[in-house]
N, CA, C and O atoms as a GROMACS GRO file, in nm:
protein
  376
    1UNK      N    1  15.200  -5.292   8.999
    1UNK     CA    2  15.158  -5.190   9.094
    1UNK      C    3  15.273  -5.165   9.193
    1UNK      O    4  15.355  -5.254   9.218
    2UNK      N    5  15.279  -5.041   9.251
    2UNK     CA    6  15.426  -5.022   9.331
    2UNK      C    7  15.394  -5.073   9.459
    2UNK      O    8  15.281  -5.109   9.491
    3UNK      N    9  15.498  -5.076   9.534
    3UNK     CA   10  15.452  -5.125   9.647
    3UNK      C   11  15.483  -4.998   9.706
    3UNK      O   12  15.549  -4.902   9.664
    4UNK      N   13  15.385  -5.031   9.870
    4UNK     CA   14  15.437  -4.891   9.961
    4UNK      C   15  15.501  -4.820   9.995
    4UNK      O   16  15.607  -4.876   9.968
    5UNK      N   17  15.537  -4.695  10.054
    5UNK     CA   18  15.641  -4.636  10.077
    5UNK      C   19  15.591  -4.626  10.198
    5UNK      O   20  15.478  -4.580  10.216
    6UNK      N   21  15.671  -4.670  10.298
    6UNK     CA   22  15.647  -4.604  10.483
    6UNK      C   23  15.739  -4.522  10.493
    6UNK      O   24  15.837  -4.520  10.419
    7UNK      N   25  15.716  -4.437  10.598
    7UNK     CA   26  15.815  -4.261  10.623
    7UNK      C   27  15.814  -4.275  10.766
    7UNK      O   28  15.717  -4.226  10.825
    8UNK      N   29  15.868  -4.311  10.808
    8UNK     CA   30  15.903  -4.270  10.939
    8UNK      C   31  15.945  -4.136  10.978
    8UNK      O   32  16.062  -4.124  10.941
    9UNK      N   33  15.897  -4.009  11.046
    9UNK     CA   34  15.980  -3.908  11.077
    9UNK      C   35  15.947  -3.858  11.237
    9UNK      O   36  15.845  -3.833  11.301
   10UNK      N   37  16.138  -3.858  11.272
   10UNK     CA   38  16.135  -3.848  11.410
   10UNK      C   39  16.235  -3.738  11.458
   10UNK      O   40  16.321  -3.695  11.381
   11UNK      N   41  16.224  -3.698  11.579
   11UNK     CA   42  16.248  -3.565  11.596
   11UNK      C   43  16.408  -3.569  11.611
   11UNK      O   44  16.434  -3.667  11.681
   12UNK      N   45  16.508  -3.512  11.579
   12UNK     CA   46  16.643  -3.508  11.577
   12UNK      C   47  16.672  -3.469  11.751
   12UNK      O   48  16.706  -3.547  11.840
   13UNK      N   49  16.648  -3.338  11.757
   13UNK     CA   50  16.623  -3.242  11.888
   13UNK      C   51  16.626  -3.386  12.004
   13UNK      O   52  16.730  -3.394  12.070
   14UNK      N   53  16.542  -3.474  12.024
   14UNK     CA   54  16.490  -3.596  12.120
   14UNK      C   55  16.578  -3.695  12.096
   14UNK      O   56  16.568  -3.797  12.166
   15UNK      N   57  16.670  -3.688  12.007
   15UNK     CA   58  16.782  -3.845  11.967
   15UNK      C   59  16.711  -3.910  11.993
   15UNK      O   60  16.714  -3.981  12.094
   16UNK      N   61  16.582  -3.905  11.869
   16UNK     CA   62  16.476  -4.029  11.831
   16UNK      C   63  16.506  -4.121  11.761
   16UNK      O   64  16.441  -4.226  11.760
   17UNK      N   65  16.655  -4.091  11.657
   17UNK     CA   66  16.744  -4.190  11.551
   17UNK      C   67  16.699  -4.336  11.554
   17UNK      O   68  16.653  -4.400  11.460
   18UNK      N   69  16.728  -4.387  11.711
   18UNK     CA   70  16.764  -4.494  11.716
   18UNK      C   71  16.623  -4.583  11.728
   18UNK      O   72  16.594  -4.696  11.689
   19UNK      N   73  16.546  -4.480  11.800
   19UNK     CA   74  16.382  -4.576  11.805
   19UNK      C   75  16.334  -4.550  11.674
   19UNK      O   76  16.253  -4.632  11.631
   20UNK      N   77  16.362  -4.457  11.602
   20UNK     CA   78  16.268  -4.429  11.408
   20UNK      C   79  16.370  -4.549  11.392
   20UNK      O   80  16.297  -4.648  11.394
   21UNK      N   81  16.505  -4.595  11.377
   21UNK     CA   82  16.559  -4.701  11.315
   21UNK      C   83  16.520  -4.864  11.356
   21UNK      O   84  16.496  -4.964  11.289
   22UNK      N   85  16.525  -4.845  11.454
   22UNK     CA   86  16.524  -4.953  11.537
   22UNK      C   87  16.306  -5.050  11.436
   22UNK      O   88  16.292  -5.157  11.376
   23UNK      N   89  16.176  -4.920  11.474
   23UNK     CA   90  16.128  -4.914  11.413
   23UNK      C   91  16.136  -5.032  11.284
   23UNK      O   92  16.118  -5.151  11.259
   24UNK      N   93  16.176  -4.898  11.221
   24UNK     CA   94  16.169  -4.934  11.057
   24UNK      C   95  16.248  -5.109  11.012
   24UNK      O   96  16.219  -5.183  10.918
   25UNK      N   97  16.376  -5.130  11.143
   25UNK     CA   98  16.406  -5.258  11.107
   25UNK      C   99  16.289  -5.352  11.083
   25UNK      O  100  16.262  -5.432  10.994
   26UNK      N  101  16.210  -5.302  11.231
   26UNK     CA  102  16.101  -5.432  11.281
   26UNK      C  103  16.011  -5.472  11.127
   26UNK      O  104  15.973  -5.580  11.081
   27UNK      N  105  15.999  -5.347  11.081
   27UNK     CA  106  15.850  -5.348  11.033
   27UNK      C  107  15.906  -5.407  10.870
   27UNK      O  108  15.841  -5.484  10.801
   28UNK      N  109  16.068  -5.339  10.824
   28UNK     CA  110  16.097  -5.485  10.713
   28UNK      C  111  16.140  -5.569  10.754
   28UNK      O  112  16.206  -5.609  10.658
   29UNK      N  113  16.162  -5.660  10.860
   29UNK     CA  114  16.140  -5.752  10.847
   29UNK      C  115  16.040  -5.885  10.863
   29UNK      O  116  16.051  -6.006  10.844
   30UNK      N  117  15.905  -5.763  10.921
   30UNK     CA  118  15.793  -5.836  10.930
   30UNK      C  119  15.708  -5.822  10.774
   30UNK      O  120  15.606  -5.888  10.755
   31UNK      N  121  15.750  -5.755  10.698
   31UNK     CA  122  15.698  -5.685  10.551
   31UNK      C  123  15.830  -5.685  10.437
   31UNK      O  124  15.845  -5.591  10.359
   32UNK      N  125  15.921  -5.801  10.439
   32UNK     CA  126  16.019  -5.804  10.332
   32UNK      C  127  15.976  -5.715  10.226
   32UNK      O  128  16.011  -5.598  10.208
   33UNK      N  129  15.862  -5.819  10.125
   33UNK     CA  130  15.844  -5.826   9.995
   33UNK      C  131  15.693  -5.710   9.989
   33UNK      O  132  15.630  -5.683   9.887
   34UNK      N  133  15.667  -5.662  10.119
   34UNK     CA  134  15.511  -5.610  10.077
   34UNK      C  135  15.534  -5.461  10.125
   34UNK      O  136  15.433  -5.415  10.179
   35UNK      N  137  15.646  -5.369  10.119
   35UNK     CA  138  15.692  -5.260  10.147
   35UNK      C  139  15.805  -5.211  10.016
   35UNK      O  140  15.897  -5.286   9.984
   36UNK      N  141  15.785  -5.093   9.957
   36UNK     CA  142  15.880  -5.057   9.826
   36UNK      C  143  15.964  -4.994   9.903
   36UNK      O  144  16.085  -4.996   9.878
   37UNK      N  145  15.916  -4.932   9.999
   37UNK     CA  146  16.040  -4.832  10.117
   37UNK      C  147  16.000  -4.818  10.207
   37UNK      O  148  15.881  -4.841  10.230
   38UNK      N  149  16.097  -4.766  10.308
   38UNK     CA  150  16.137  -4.726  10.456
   38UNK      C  151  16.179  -4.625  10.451
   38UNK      O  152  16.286  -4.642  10.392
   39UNK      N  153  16.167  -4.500  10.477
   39UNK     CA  154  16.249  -4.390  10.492
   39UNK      C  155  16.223  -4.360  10.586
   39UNK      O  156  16.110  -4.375  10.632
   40UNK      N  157  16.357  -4.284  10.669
   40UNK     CA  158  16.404  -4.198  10.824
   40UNK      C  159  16.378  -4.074  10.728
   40UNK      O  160  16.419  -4.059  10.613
   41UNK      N  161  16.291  -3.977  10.815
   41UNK     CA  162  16.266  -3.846  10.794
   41UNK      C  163  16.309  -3.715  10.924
   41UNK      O  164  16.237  -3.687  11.020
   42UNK      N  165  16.415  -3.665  10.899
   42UNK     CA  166  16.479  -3.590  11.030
   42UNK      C  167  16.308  -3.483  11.078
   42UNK      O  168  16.228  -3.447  10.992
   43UNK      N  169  16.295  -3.461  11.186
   43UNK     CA  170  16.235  -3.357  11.213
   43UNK      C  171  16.279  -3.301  11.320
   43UNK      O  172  16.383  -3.333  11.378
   44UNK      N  173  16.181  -3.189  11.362
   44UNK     CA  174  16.208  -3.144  11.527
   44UNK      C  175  16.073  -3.118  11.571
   44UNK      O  176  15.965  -3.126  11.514
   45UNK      N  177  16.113  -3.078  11.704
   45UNK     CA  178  15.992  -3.071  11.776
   45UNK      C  179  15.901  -3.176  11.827
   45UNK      O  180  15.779  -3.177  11.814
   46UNK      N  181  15.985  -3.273  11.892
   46UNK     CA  182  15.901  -3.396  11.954
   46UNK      C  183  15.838  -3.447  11.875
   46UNK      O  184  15.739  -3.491  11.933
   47UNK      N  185  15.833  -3.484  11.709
   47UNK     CA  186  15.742  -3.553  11.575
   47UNK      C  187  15.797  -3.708  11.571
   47UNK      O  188  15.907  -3.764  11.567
   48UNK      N  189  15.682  -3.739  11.574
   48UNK     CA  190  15.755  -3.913  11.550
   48UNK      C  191  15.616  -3.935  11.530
   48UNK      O  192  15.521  -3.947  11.609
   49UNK      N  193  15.628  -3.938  11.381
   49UNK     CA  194  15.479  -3.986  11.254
   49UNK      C  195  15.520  -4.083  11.209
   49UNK      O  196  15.641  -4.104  11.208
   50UNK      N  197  15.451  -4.151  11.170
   50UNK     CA  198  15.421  -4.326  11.104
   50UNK      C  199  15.329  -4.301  10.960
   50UNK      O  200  15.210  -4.270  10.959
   51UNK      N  201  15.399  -4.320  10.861
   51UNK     CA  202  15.333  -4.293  10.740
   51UNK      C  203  15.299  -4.421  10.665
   51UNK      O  204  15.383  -4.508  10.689
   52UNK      N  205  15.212  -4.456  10.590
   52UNK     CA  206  15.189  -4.537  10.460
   52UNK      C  207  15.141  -4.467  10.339
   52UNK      O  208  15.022  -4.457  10.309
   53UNK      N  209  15.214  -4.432  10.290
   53UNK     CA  210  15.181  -4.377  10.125
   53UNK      C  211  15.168  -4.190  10.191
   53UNK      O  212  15.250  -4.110  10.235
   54UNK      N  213  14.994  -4.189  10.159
   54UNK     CA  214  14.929  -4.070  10.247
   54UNK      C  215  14.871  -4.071  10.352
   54UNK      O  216  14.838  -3.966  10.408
   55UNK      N  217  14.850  -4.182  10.397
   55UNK     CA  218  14.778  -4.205  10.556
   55UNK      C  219  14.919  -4.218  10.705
   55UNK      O  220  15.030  -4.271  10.715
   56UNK      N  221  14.850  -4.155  10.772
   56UNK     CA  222  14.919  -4.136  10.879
   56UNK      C  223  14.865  -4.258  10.972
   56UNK      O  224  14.757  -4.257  11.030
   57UNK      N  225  14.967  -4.369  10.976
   57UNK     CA  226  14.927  -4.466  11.087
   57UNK      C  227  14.932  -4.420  11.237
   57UNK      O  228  14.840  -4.448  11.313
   58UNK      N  229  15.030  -4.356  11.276
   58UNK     CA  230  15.066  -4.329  11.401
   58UNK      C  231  15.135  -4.208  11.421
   58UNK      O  232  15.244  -4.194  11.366
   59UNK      N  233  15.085  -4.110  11.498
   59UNK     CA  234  15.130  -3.937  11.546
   59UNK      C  235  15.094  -3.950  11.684
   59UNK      O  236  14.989  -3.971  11.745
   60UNK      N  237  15.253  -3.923  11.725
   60UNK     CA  238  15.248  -3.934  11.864
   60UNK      C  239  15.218  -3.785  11.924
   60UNK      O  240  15.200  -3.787  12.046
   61UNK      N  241  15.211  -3.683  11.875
   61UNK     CA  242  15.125  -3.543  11.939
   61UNK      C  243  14.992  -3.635  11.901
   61UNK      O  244  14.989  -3.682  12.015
   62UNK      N  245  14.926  -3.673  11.863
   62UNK     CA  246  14.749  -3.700  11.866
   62UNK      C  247  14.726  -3.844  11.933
   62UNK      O  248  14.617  -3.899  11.952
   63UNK      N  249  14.854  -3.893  11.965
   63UNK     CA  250  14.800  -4.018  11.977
   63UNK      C  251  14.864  -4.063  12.164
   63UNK      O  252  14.826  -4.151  12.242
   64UNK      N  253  14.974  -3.955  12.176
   64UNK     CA  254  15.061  -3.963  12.313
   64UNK      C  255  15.104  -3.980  12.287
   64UNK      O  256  15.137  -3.874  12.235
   65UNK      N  257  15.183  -4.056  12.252
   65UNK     CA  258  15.283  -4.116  12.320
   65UNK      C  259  15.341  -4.225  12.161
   65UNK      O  260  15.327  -4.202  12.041
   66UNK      N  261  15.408  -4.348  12.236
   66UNK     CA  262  15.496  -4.392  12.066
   66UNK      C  263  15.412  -4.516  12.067
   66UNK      O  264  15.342  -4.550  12.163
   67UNK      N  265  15.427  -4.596  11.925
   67UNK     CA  266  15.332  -4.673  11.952
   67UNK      C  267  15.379  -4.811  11.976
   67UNK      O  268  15.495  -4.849  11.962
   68UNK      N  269  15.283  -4.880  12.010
   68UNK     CA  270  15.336  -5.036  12.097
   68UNK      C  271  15.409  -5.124  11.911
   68UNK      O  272  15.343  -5.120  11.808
   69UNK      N  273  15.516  -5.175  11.918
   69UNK     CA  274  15.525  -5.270  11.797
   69UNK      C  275  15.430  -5.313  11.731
   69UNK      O  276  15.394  -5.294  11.614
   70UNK      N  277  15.376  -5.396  11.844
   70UNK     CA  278  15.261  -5.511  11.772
   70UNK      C  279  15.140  -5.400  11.750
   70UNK      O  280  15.062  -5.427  11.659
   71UNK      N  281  15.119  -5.292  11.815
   71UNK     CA  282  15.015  -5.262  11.700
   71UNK      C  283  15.032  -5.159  11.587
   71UNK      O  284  14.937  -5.107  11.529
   72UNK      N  285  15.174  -5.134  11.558
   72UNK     CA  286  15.176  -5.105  11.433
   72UNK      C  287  15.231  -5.194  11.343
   72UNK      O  288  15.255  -5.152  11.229
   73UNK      N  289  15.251  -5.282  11.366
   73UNK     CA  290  15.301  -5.372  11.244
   73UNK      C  291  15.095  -5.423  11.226
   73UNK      O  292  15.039  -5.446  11.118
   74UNK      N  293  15.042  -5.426  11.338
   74UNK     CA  294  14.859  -5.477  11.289
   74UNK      C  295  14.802  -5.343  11.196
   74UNK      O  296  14.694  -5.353  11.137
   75UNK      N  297  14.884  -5.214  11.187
   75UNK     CA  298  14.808  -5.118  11.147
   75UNK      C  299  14.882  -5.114  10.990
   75UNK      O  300  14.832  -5.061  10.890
   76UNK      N  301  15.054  -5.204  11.002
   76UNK     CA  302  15.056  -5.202  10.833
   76UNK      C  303  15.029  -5.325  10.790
   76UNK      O  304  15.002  -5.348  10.672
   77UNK      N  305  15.034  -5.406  10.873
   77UNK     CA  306  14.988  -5.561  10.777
   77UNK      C  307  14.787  -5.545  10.758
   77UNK      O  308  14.744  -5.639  10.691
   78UNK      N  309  14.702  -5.468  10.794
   78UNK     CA  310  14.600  -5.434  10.794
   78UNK      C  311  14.561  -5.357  10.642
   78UNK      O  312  14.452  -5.342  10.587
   79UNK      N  313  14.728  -5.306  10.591
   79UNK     CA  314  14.718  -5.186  10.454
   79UNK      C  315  14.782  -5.272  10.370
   79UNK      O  316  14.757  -5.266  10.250
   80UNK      N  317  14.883  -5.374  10.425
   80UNK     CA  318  14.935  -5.427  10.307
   80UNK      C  319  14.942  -5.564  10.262
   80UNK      O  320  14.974  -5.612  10.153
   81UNK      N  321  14.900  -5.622  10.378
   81UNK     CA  322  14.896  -5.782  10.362
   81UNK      C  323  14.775  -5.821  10.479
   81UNK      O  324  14.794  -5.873  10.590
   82UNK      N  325  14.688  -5.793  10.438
   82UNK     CA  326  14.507  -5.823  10.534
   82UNK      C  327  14.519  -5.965  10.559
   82UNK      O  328  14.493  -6.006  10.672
   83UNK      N  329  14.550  -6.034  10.482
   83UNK     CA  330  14.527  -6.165  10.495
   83UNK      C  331  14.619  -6.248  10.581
   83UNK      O  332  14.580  -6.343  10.648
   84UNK      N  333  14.737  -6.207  10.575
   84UNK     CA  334  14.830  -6.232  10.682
   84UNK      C  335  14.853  -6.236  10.818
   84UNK      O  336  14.856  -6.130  10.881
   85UNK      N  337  14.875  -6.373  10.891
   85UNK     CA  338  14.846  -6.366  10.979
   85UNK      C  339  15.028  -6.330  11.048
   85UNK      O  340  15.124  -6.366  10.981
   86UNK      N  341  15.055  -6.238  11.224
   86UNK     CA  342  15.151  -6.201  11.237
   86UNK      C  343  15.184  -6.293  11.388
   86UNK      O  344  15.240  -6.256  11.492
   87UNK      N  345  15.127  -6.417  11.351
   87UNK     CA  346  15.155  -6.527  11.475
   87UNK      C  347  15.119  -6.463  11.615
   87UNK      O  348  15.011  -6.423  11.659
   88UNK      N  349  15.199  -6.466  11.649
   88UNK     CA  350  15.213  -6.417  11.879
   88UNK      C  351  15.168  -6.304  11.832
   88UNK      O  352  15.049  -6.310  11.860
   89UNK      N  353  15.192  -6.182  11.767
   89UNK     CA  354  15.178  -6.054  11.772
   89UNK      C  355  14.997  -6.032  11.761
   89UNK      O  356  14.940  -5.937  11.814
   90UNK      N  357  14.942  -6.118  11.698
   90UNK     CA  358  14.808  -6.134  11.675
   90UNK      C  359  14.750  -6.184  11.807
   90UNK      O  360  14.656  -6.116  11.851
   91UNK      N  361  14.798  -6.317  11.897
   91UNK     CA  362  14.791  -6.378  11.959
   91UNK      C  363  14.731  -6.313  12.078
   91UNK      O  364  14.630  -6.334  12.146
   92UNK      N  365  14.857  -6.203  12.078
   92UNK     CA  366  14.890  -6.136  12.183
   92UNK      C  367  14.761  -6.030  12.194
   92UNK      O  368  14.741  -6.016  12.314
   93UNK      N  369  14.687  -5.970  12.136
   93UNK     CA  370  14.637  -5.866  12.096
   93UNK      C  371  14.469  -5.900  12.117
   93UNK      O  372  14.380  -5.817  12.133
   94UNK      N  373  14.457  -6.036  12.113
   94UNK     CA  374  14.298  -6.091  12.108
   94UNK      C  375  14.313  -6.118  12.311
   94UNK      O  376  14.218  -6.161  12.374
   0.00000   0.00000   0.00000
């Protein structure tokens, strides 16, 4: 079975580069082996979407604003590894 594809796409216009990169480091290296990809997706217009496959984890027009680390790495270890626990980041969150 393939593994996921996450899409990051963030707005060029905002020199969002570095937070969509910065991002996508966090989340392989909290998801080595349980992610097939990472992709930077250029956009414009203030867009900085959080994808898994077809579900949209995180849209910052619907959601405000960008989202905290720890709860998107809880919104992909929730799609790709349930059982996994993400130590402090969990910790932190209860």
């Amino acid at each position: 079975m393939p593994r996921p594809r996450l899409e990051i796409t963030y707005c060029t216009q905002c020199r969002w580069l570095l937070r969509a990169g910065w991002t996508a480091q966090e989340l392989l290296t909290s998801f080595p082996g349980d992610l097939g990809e990472v992709a930077l997706v250029p956009g414009v217009g203030g867009v900085f979407t959080v994808r898994l496959d077809d579900d949209v984890l995180w849209d910052r027009g619907e959601q405000g604003g960008f989202p905290e680390l720890s709860r998107l790495k809880q919104l992909v270890r929730d799609r790709v590894a349930p059982d996994r626990s993400l130590g402090h980041t969990d910790r932190a969150a209860t």
